[in-house]
Tab-separated table of C-alpha atoms and ligand atoms in Angstrom:
chain	number	residue	atom	x	y	z
A	1	MET	CA	2.402	-17.144	11.924
A	2	SER	CA	-0.398	-19.073	10.250
A	3	SER	CA	-2.585	-20.594	12.917
A	4	LYS	CA	-4.515	-23.824	12.954
A	5	SER	CA	-8.293	-23.454	12.723
A	6	ILE	CA	-10.301	-25.321	15.355
A	7	GLY	CA	-13.989	-25.691	14.527
A	8	VAL	CA	-16.549	-24.854	17.181
A	9	GLY	CA	-20.188	-25.960	17.078
A	10	LEU	CA	-22.785	-24.399	19.342
A	11	LEU	CA	-25.856	-26.146	20.649
A	12	GLY	CA	-28.059	-23.174	21.505
A	13	LEU	CA	-27.903	-19.450	20.725
A	14	GLY	CA	-29.737	-17.869	23.628
A	15	VAL	CA	-28.291	-15.154	25.854
A	16	VAL	CA	-25.214	-17.216	26.760
A	17	GLY	CA	-24.602	-18.657	23.272
A	18	SER	CA	-24.821	-15.166	21.741
A	19	GLY	CA	-22.355	-13.948	24.379
A	20	VAL	CA	-19.905	-16.686	23.328
A	21	VAL	CA	-20.107	-15.688	19.638
A	22	GLN	CA	-19.700	-12.030	20.601
A	23	ILE	CA	-16.598	-12.623	22.743
A	24	LEU	CA	-14.981	-14.860	20.095
A	25	ARG	CA	-15.508	-12.103	17.520
A	26	ASP	CA	-14.367	-9.257	19.755
A	27	ARG	CA	-11.235	-11.066	20.921
A	28	ALA	CA	-10.280	-12.890	17.719
A	29	GLN	CA	-7.145	-10.781	17.116
A	30	VAL	CA	-5.931	-11.055	20.696
A	31	LEU	CA	-6.435	-14.822	20.662
A	32	GLU	CA	-4.570	-15.075	17.404
A	33	ARG	CA	-1.618	-13.175	18.890
A	34	HIS	CA	-1.470	-15.387	21.981
A	35	TYR	CA	-2.182	-18.864	20.623
A	36	ASP	CA	-1.206	-20.960	17.638
A	37	PHE	CA	-4.831	-21.757	16.837
A	38	GLN	CA	-7.945	-19.855	15.996
A	39	LEU	CA	-11.440	-20.717	17.152
A	40	ASP	CA	-13.913	-20.666	14.271
A	41	VAL	CA	-17.622	-21.060	14.929
A	42	ARG	CA	-18.826	-23.332	12.112
A	43	ARG	CA	-22.334	-24.550	12.993
A	44	ILE	CA	-24.994	-23.458	15.457
A	45	ALA	CA	-28.094	-25.469	16.379
A	46	VAL	CA	-31.177	-23.434	17.269
A	47	ARG	CA	-34.827	-24.263	17.702
A	48	ASN	CA	-36.058	-21.714	15.171
A	49	VAL	CA	-33.704	-20.874	12.290
A	50	GLY	CA	-35.911	-18.008	11.054
A	51	LYS	CA	-36.073	-16.100	14.372
A	52	SER	CA	-34.616	-12.562	14.392
A	53	ARG	CA	-31.518	-12.308	16.626
A	54	SER	CA	-29.453	-9.695	18.413
A	55	ILE	CA	-26.316	-10.965	16.696
A	56	ASP	CA	-25.573	-11.400	12.937
A	57	ILE	CA	-24.910	-15.011	11.987
A	58	PRO	CA	-23.724	-15.870	8.441
A	59	ALA	CA	-26.319	-17.552	6.248
A	60	GLY	CA	-26.147	-21.330	6.351
A	61	MET	CA	-24.468	-21.549	9.772
A	62	LEU	CA	-27.743	-22.101	11.639
A	63	THR	CA	-29.540	-25.436	11.697
A	64	ASP	CA	-32.406	-26.898	13.658
A	65	ASP	CA	-30.755	-30.321	13.578
A	66	ALA	CA	-28.554	-30.449	16.694
A	67	SER	CA	-27.041	-33.854	15.816
A	68	SER	CA	-25.712	-32.423	12.553
A	69	VAL	CA	-23.565	-30.027	14.625
A	70	VAL	CA	-22.203	-32.884	16.745
A	71	GLN	CA	-21.512	-35.028	13.664
A	72	ASP	CA	-19.998	-32.259	11.531
A	73	PRO	CA	-16.385	-33.355	10.774
A	74	ASP	CA	-15.354	-29.688	10.795
A	75	VAL	CA	-16.453	-29.268	14.409
A	76	GLN	CA	-13.869	-30.321	16.990
A	77	ILE	CA	-15.337	-28.631	20.075
A	78	VAL	CA	-19.048	-28.626	20.901
A	79	VAL	CA	-20.419	-25.909	23.203
A	80	GLU	CA	-23.612	-27.049	24.915
A	81	VAL	CA	-25.753	-24.118	26.048
A	82	ILE	CA	-29.233	-25.525	25.604
A	83	GLY	CA	-29.574	-26.441	29.288
A	84	GLY	CA	-31.775	-29.143	30.794
A	85	LEU	CA	-30.972	-32.841	30.885
A	86	GLU	CA	-32.196	-34.027	27.485
A	87	PRO	CA	-31.237	-33.739	24.692
A	88	ALA	CA	-28.139	-32.133	26.288
A	89	ARG	CA	-26.946	-35.460	27.745
A	90	THR	CA	-27.405	-37.505	24.543
A	91	LEU	CA	-25.774	-34.855	22.368
A	92	SER	CA	-22.852	-34.385	24.760
A	93	LEU	CA	-22.253	-38.143	24.993
A	94	ALA	CA	-22.374	-38.435	21.191
A	95	ALA	CA	-19.811	-35.641	20.835
A	96	LEU	CA	-17.480	-37.207	23.436
A	97	GLU	CA	-17.812	-40.668	21.851
A	98	ALA	CA	-16.777	-39.080	18.557
A	99	GLY	CA	-13.640	-37.795	20.322
A	100	LYS	CA	-14.808	-34.164	20.354
A	101	ASP	CA	-14.412	-31.902	23.344
A	102	VAL	CA	-17.521	-30.618	25.068
A	103	VAL	CA	-17.783	-27.293	26.856
A	104	THR	CA	-20.947	-26.881	28.878
A	105	ALA	CA	-22.631	-24.366	31.159
A	106	ASN	CA	-25.137	-26.963	32.269
A	107	LYS	CA	-24.916	-27.561	36.041
A	108	ALA	CA	-27.932	-29.872	36.091
A	109	LEU	CA	-26.267	-32.064	33.471
A	110	ILE	CA	-22.919	-32.251	35.301
A	111	ALA	CA	-24.534	-32.706	38.711
A	112	GLU	CA	-26.871	-35.453	37.479
A	113	HIS	CA	-24.787	-37.241	34.830
A	114	GLY	CA	-21.231	-36.115	35.634
A	115	GLY	CA	-20.009	-39.676	36.335
A	116	GLU	CA	-21.128	-40.985	32.946
A	117	LEU	CA	-19.915	-37.915	31.043
A	118	PHE	CA	-16.465	-37.774	32.680
A	119	ARG	CA	-15.975	-41.510	32.106
A	120	THR	CA	-16.988	-41.217	28.452
A	121	ALA	CA	-14.686	-38.245	27.959
A	122	HIS	CA	-11.798	-40.119	29.561
A	123	GLU	CA	-12.364	-43.288	27.498
A	124	ASN	CA	-12.387	-41.273	24.283
A	125	ASN	CA	-9.499	-38.971	25.209
A	126	ALA	CA	-11.894	-36.070	24.841
A	127	GLY	CA	-12.234	-32.975	27.015
A	128	LEU	CA	-15.228	-32.049	29.121
A	129	ALA	CA	-15.068	-28.520	30.482
A	130	PHE	CA	-17.703	-26.996	32.739
A	131	GLU	CA	-16.320	-23.800	34.291
A	132	ALA	CA	-19.538	-21.943	33.431
A	133	SER	CA	-21.706	-24.449	35.273
A	134	VAL	CA	-20.749	-23.128	38.725
A	135	CYS	CA	-20.856	-19.437	39.608
A	136	GLY	CA	-20.847	-18.096	36.027
A	137	GLY	CA	-17.825	-15.876	35.449
A	138	ILE	CA	-15.918	-16.862	38.621
A	139	PRO	CA	-13.098	-19.312	37.753
A	140	ILE	CA	-13.885	-21.570	40.711
A	141	VAL	CA	-13.594	-24.855	38.788
A	142	ARG	CA	-10.142	-23.960	37.509
A	143	SER	CA	-9.100	-22.695	40.953
A	144	LEU	CA	-10.061	-25.967	42.614
A	145	THR	CA	-8.646	-28.261	39.912
A	146	GLN	CA	-5.481	-26.319	39.141
A	147	GLY	CA	-4.775	-23.325	41.370
A	148	LEU	CA	-5.329	-25.256	44.614
A	149	SER	CA	-4.106	-28.651	43.416
A	150	ALA	CA	-1.419	-28.678	46.116
A	151	ASN	CA	-4.126	-28.519	48.785
A	152	GLY	CA	-6.474	-30.854	50.527
A	153	ILE	CA	-9.693	-28.863	50.810
A	154	ASP	CA	-11.104	-28.778	54.341
A	155	SER	CA	-14.292	-26.866	53.586
A	156	LEU	CA	-15.978	-24.480	51.227
A	157	TYR	CA	-19.033	-22.341	51.581
A	158	GLY	CA	-20.664	-19.469	49.850
A	159	ILE	CA	-23.379	-17.815	47.868
A	160	LEU	CA	-23.857	-19.999	44.811
A	161	ASN	CA	-27.110	-18.594	43.463
A	162	GLY	CA	-27.493	-15.057	42.147
A	163	THR	CA	-31.278	-14.939	41.957
A	164	THR	CA	-31.834	-15.699	45.628
A	165	ASN	CA	-29.036	-13.365	46.692
A	166	TYR	CA	-30.669	-10.622	44.627
A	167	ILE	CA	-34.052	-11.295	46.242
A	168	LEU	CA	-32.629	-11.352	49.789
A	169	THR	CA	-30.575	-8.191	49.152
A	170	ARG	CA	-33.563	-6.276	47.821
A	171	MET	CA	-35.800	-7.502	50.662
A	172	SER	CA	-33.170	-6.372	53.138
A	173	ASP	CA	-32.144	-3.040	51.598
A	174	GLU	CA	-35.361	-1.734	50.080
A	175	GLY	CA	-38.252	-3.872	51.178
A	176	GLY	CA	-40.695	-4.947	48.473
A	177	THR	CA	-42.544	-8.161	48.056
A	178	TYR	CA	-40.868	-11.387	47.212
A	179	GLU	CA	-42.954	-11.805	44.017
A	180	GLU	CA	-42.128	-8.312	42.658
A	181	ILE	CA	-38.427	-8.808	43.289
A	182	LEU	CA	-38.399	-12.275	41.704
A	183	GLN	CA	-40.040	-10.856	38.589
A	184	THR	CA	-37.295	-8.218	38.288
A	185	ALA	CA	-34.647	-10.962	38.650
A	186	GLN	CA	-36.271	-12.817	35.744
A	187	GLU	CA	-36.367	-9.629	33.653
A	188	LEU	CA	-32.662	-9.056	34.375
A	189	GLY	CA	-31.961	-12.537	32.965
A	190	PHE	CA	-30.267	-14.336	35.841
A	191	ALA	CA	-33.174	-16.373	37.194
A	192	GLU	CA	-33.634	-19.822	35.669
A	193	ALA	CA	-36.437	-20.260	33.116
A	194	ASP	CA	-38.243	-21.974	35.961
A	195	PRO	CA	-37.198	-19.905	39.006
A	196	THR	CA	-38.460	-22.604	41.378
A	197	MET	CA	-35.026	-24.233	41.076
A	198	ASP	CA	-33.346	-21.004	42.222
A	199	VAL	CA	-35.769	-20.269	45.035
A	200	ASP	CA	-35.998	-23.795	46.460
A	201	GLY	CA	-32.199	-24.191	46.576
A	202	THR	CA	-31.909	-26.890	43.858
A	203	ASP	CA	-29.689	-24.724	41.642
A	204	ALA	CA	-27.281	-24.114	44.548
A	205	ALA	CA	-27.368	-27.823	45.535
A	206	GLN	CA	-26.410	-28.851	41.990
A	207	LYS	CA	-23.487	-26.417	42.074
A	208	LEU	CA	-22.459	-27.637	45.540
A	209	SER	CA	-22.518	-31.242	44.296
A	210	ILE	CA	-20.128	-30.291	41.463
A	211	LEU	CA	-17.872	-28.438	43.921
A	212	CYS	CA	-17.789	-31.534	46.191
A	213	ARG	CA	-16.495	-33.626	43.276
A	214	LEU	CA	-13.732	-31.088	42.658
A	215	ALA	CA	-12.835	-30.258	46.243
A	216	PHE	CA	-13.166	-33.637	47.945
A	217	GLY	CA	-12.966	-36.091	45.025
A	218	THR	CA	-16.411	-37.282	46.089
A	219	ASP	CA	-19.590	-37.641	44.095
A	220	VAL	CA	-22.299	-36.367	46.450
A	221	PRO	CA	-25.615	-36.646	44.560
A	222	TYR	CA	-27.347	-33.291	44.790
A	223	SER	CA	-30.657	-34.983	45.591
A	224	GLN	CA	-29.103	-36.187	48.875
A	225	ILE	CA	-27.869	-32.745	49.908
A	226	LEU	CA	-29.932	-31.139	52.680
A	227	THR	CA	-31.636	-28.368	50.697
A	228	GLU	CA	-33.914	-25.617	51.964
A	229	GLY	CA	-34.919	-22.591	49.907
A	230	ILE	CA	-35.656	-18.972	50.722
A	231	ASP	CA	-39.425	-19.090	50.342
A	232	LYS	CA	-39.968	-19.138	54.107
A	233	ILE	CA	-37.835	-16.033	54.733
A	234	THR	CA	-39.882	-12.979	55.680
A	235	SER	CA	-38.963	-9.303	56.038
A	236	LEU	CA	-39.607	-9.797	59.743
A	237	ASP	CA	-36.767	-12.360	59.963
A	238	ILE	CA	-34.449	-10.151	57.915
A	239	GLY	CA	-35.189	-7.263	60.326
A	240	TYR	CA	-34.640	-9.305	63.504
A	241	ALA	CA	-31.513	-10.898	62.090
A	242	ARG	CA	-30.124	-7.421	61.374
A	243	GLU	CA	-30.948	-6.320	64.922
A	244	LEU	CA	-28.965	-9.305	66.192
A	245	GLY	CA	-25.994	-8.452	63.926
A	246	TYR	CA	-26.641	-10.905	61.098
A	247	ALA	CA	-27.580	-10.952	57.414
A	248	ILE	CA	-29.587	-13.833	55.956
A	249	LYS	CA	-27.948	-15.488	52.932
A	250	LEU	CA	-28.708	-18.677	51.033
A	251	LEU	CA	-25.460	-20.580	51.512
A	252	GLY	CA	-24.021	-23.771	50.137
A	253	ILE	CA	-21.785	-25.341	52.803
A	254	ALA	CA	-19.537	-28.390	52.387
A	255	ARG	CA	-16.964	-29.871	54.760
A	256	ASP	CA	-14.835	-32.946	54.569
A	257	ALA	CA	-16.013	-34.758	57.699
A	258	GLY	CA	-13.955	-37.914	57.095
A	259	ALA	CA	-16.520	-40.705	56.678
A	260	HIS	CA	-19.023	-38.285	55.188
A	261	ILE	CA	-19.103	-35.007	53.368
A	262	GLU	CA	-21.221	-32.530	55.288
A	263	ALA	CA	-23.092	-30.788	52.477
A	264	ARG	CA	-26.083	-28.528	52.849
A	265	VAL	CA	-27.868	-25.583	51.241
A	266	HIS	CA	-30.124	-23.390	53.354
A	267	PRO	CA	-30.819	-19.821	54.401
A	268	THR	CA	-28.172	-18.957	56.973
A	269	LEU	CA	-27.585	-16.114	59.400
A	270	VAL	CA	-24.039	-14.819	58.995
A	271	SER	CA	-22.491	-12.006	61.015
A	272	THR	CA	-22.728	-8.628	59.268
A	273	ASP	CA	-18.944	-8.282	59.826
A	274	THR	CA	-18.208	-11.082	57.393
A	275	LEU	CA	-17.504	-10.800	53.713
A	276	LEU	CA	-20.343	-13.141	52.792
A	277	ALA	CA	-22.876	-10.934	54.573
A	278	ASN	CA	-21.812	-8.073	52.323
A	279	ILE	CA	-22.137	-9.845	48.975
A	280	LYS	CA	-25.014	-8.018	47.340
A	281	ASP	CA	-27.474	-8.464	44.498
A	282	GLU	CA	-26.803	-11.209	41.963
A	283	PHE	CA	-23.137	-11.581	42.898
A	284	ASN	CA	-21.757	-14.913	44.063
A	285	ALA	CA	-18.870	-15.592	46.456
A	286	VAL	CA	-17.206	-18.817	47.518
A	287	GLU	CA	-14.740	-19.188	50.364
A	288	VAL	CA	-12.479	-22.220	50.048
A	289	VAL	CA	-10.291	-23.366	52.929
A	290	GLY	CA	-7.243	-25.267	51.701
A	291	ASP	CA	-4.914	-27.076	54.101
A	292	THR	CA	-1.848	-25.367	52.705
A	293	ALA	CA	-3.109	-22.123	51.141
A	294	GLY	CA	-5.556	-21.382	53.972
A	295	PRO	CA	-8.778	-19.501	53.271
A	296	GLN	CA	-9.394	-17.915	49.861
A	297	VAL	CA	-12.405	-16.032	48.579
A	298	TYR	CA	-13.683	-16.024	44.999
A	299	TYR	CA	-16.155	-13.281	44.183
A	300	GLY	CA	-17.897	-12.146	41.023
A	301	ARG	CA	-20.892	-12.361	38.772
A	302	GLY	CA	-22.409	-15.807	38.971
A	303	ALA	CA	-24.898	-15.419	36.143
A	304	GLY	CA	-25.756	-13.411	33.051
A	305	SER	CA	-24.792	-13.538	29.397
A	306	LEU	CA	-21.236	-12.199	29.303
A	307	PRO	CA	-19.955	-13.521	32.669
A	308	THR	CA	-21.158	-17.030	31.761
A	309	ALA	CA	-19.855	-16.685	28.202
A	310	SER	CA	-16.505	-15.546	29.643
A	311	ALA	CA	-16.190	-18.879	31.461
A	312	ILE	CA	-17.199	-20.805	28.338
A	313	VAL	CA	-14.658	-19.034	26.144
A	314	SER	CA	-11.902	-19.663	28.708
A	315	ASP	CA	-12.825	-23.371	28.559
A	316	LEU	CA	-12.826	-23.250	24.767
A	317	ILE	CA	-9.342	-21.758	24.771
A	318	GLU	CA	-8.091	-24.386	27.212
A	319	GLN	CA	-9.573	-27.255	25.206
A	320	ALA	CA	-8.227	-25.853	21.940
A	321	ASP	CA	-4.799	-25.370	23.507
A	322	ARG	CA	-4.687	-28.971	24.746
A	323	ARG	CA	-6.003	-30.270	21.438
A	324	SER	CA	-3.471	-28.304	19.447
A	325	SER	CA	-0.572	-29.450	21.649
A	326	GLY	CA	-1.788	-33.086	21.758
A	327	ARG	CA	-1.951	-33.206	25.578
A	328	GLN	CA	-4.255	-35.535	27.514
A	329	GLN	CA	-7.751	-34.085	27.620
A	330	LEU	CA	-9.191	-34.886	31.031
A	331	SER	CA	-7.678	-35.060	34.484
A	332	ARG	CA	-8.113	-38.501	36.102
A	333	SER	CA	-9.129	-36.753	39.298
A	334	LEU	CA	-12.523	-36.002	37.757
A	335	VAL	CA	-13.120	-39.649	36.870
A	336	ASP	CA	-11.692	-41.460	39.906
A	337	VAL	CA	-14.025	-40.152	42.572
A	338	ARG	CA	-15.612	-41.895	45.545
A	339	THR	CA	-19.351	-42.001	45.909
A	340	GLY	CA	-20.273	-40.212	49.094
A	341	THR	CA	-23.343	-39.826	51.211
A	342	PRO	CA	-23.708	-36.505	52.966
A	343	THR	CA	-23.594	-36.355	56.758
A	344	PRO	CA	-27.076	-37.316	58.031
A	345	LYS	CA	-29.115	-34.234	58.925
A	346	ASP	CA	-29.431	-35.338	62.559
A	347	ARG	CA	-25.670	-35.087	63.042
A	348	ILE	CA	-25.367	-31.435	62.057
A	349	ARG	CA	-24.342	-29.117	64.883
A	350	THR	CA	-24.810	-25.383	64.602
A	351	SER	CA	-26.416	-22.409	66.319
A	352	TYR	CA	-30.003	-21.425	65.642
A	353	TYR	CA	-32.297	-18.434	65.271
A	354	CYS	CA	-35.925	-19.088	66.240
A	355	ARG	CA	-38.969	-16.871	65.845
A	356	PHE	CA	-41.989	-17.969	67.799
A	357	THR	CA	-45.364	-16.286	67.468
A	358	VAL	CA	-46.616	-16.467	71.029
A	359	GLN	CA	-49.522	-15.314	73.117
A	360	ASP	CA	-48.505	-12.236	75.067
A	361	CYS	CA	-48.980	-13.573	78.599
A	362	PRO	CA	-46.806	-14.453	81.618
A	363	GLY	CA	-44.966	-17.782	81.645
A	364	VAL	CA	-44.598	-18.335	77.879
A	365	LEU	CA	-40.870	-17.609	77.834
A	366	ALA	CA	-40.370	-19.907	80.854
A	367	GLU	CA	-42.200	-22.775	79.106
A	368	ILE	CA	-40.088	-22.426	75.969
A	369	ALA	CA	-36.866	-22.089	77.964
A	370	HIS	CA	-37.801	-25.212	79.911
A	371	ILE	CA	-38.191	-27.294	76.734
A	372	PHE	CA	-34.860	-26.013	75.418
A	373	SER	CA	-33.174	-26.926	78.715
A	374	GLU	CA	-34.612	-30.461	78.556
A	375	TYR	CA	-32.779	-30.926	75.269
A	376	THR	CA	-29.604	-29.254	76.652
A	377	ILE	CA	-29.977	-26.358	74.245
A	378	SER	CA	-28.422	-23.209	75.637
A	379	ILE	CA	-30.147	-19.919	74.832
A	380	ALA	CA	-27.850	-17.098	73.692
A	381	THR	CA	-30.233	-14.134	73.234
A	382	VAL	CA	-33.904	-13.307	73.578
A	383	ILE	CA	-35.793	-10.403	71.988
A	384	GLN	CA	-39.373	-9.536	72.654
A	385	GLN	CA	-40.288	-6.003	71.795
A	386	GLY	CA	-43.632	-4.353	72.215
A	387	ARG	CA	-46.868	-5.721	73.513
A	388	SER	CA	-49.852	-7.083	71.736
A	389	GLU	CA	-52.414	-4.366	71.198
A	390	VAL	CA	-55.290	-6.700	71.927
A	391	GLU	CA	-55.923	-8.754	75.009
A	392	GLY	CA	-54.572	-12.278	74.435
A	393	GLY	CA	-53.009	-11.248	71.103
A	394	THR	CA	-49.669	-12.510	69.796
A	395	VAL	CA	-46.140	-11.103	69.679
A	396	PRO	CA	-42.961	-12.377	68.038
A	397	LEU	CA	-40.441	-13.901	70.434
A	398	ILE	CA	-36.975	-14.192	68.953
A	399	MET	CA	-34.355	-16.482	70.453
A	400	THR	CA	-30.914	-17.507	69.350
A	401	THR	CA	-29.111	-20.529	70.726
A	402	HIS	CA	-25.539	-21.588	71.234
A	403	GLU	CA	-24.360	-24.564	69.208
A	404	ALA	CA	-26.761	-27.499	69.453
A	405	GLY	CA	-27.469	-30.760	67.660
A	406	GLU	CA	-29.970	-30.606	64.811
A	407	ALA	CA	-31.936	-33.603	66.101
A	408	ASP	CA	-32.318	-32.061	69.597
A	409	MET	CA	-33.284	-28.734	68.088
A	410	GLN	CA	-35.897	-30.311	65.846
A	411	ARG	CA	-37.499	-32.236	68.721
A	412	ALA	CA	-37.501	-29.189	71.014
A	413	VAL	CA	-39.048	-26.948	68.352
A	414	ASP	CA	-41.708	-29.549	67.549
A	415	LEU	CA	-42.708	-29.606	71.221
A	416	ILE	CA	-42.638	-25.823	71.459
A	417	GLY	CA	-44.846	-25.629	68.359
A	418	GLU	CA	-47.430	-27.780	70.162
A	419	LEU	CA	-47.699	-25.444	73.185
A	420	PRO	CA	-51.148	-23.799	73.344
A	421	THR	CA	-49.478	-20.418	73.773
A	422	VAL	CA	-47.465	-20.783	70.512
A	423	LYS	CA	-49.705	-19.748	67.658
A	424	GLU	CA	-47.856	-20.359	64.388
A	425	THR	CA	-45.339	-22.851	63.067
A	426	PRO	CA	-42.007	-21.720	64.560
A	427	GLN	CA	-39.466	-20.250	62.185
A	428	VAL	CA	-36.034	-21.861	62.659
A	429	LEU	CA	-32.919	-20.802	60.750
A	430	ARG	CA	-29.312	-21.897	61.175
A	431	ILE	CA	-26.532	-19.500	62.189
A	432	GLU	CA	-22.971	-20.128	60.993
A	433	SER	CA	-19.792	-18.494	62.210
A	434	PHE	CA	-17.240	-20.347	60.015
A	435	THR	CA	-14.499	-20.247	62.617
N	1	LIG	N1	-29.936	-19.075	37.966
N	1	LIG	C1	-28.590	-19.069	38.416
N	1	LIG	C2	-28.457	-18.036	39.521
N	1	LIG	C3	-27.602	-18.701	37.348
N	1	LIG	O1	-29.395	-17.298	39.800
N	1	LIG	O2	-27.382	-17.997	40.115
N	1	LIG	C4	-27.096	-19.830	36.557
N	1	LIG	O3	-26.472	-20.798	37.354
């Protein structure tokens, strides 16, 4: 059967773009057997046409003029893998306005400008596919929009960032300094060009914002999501958490709380019995609780060249399939979303882990316990091992609490931090049980 050729233009040929070209070449025959179209890469925009590359590209296919790829009449689907907000936004809008489909791996772009891009796609009957923008190779976007479309989603939570999971895993399993481990993550190619966005939780917040749009039909701006990174996590906390039966993971958590969406990203203690606690290295995992399907877990590689390219090629195939069969390009559910504000931080209720650095003398525990009791915070466990080797020296005092309100906890910890016997800023982390 002779198949219809669909022209693909790439904006960017870095690790992910090269992976896309590689997969399209390797799987060309299989695709041709399964579909009545073939995907032909026609033009690729790069910054430096003369640079030597790991992949052979036919002469004349490369250009340093990205708009020429978008405007090329032989390109029907544009793959945006340059990252960042501009020129990615302008180029993507131009492609959609020209009625072309856009496939992107750019979570910052979708999280920041999703409303405008989805609307433009819808108005121009164009497709906008973004599977690769959340959790790399895991088909979480397709699962939420198609596989679970018979469900209302009650909650979702998980490990949405590979770099931080890699750092926390290595700190927990092997020790090593944070800086050394971060450098290895960059060398392995899954940290962002600027790893600050991984470490401070922004990358996970952007992904959580996209997931909120899909799961709850609500646009929760990522800048309003409570976001805390892993930079304050020490090996000491990882060790005490383990002793208490927990692992520390950077989690994205979102719940439909009716008037609000409770959405937050922060280091979290999770029981070592749970699946999430056992997700290692750069892997991602998302648990989604649907009201009909119940809980489901999606696990896999959330970053890297081929896993991300796998998601892009699956989007390319879907867009080409729709285009070739003349079906509508974009689901209305992505356009018709409410604007939501996340639950105010003060209204969060959870359990807490606290590490206080206290003077080793009688009465300190009683003072701290008294402040907790004034704020009706119930203590669950206390650990104080060893004694200070010097007179009047400090020791770590570890406490966990039962469920308490965030506002009460914050006030109590502020007061505890002001006690003369408490010597450093208290470390406070949230504990989640996901029951
Ligand atoms: N930098 C991201 C991570 C991968 O570490 O998970 C791309 O989203």
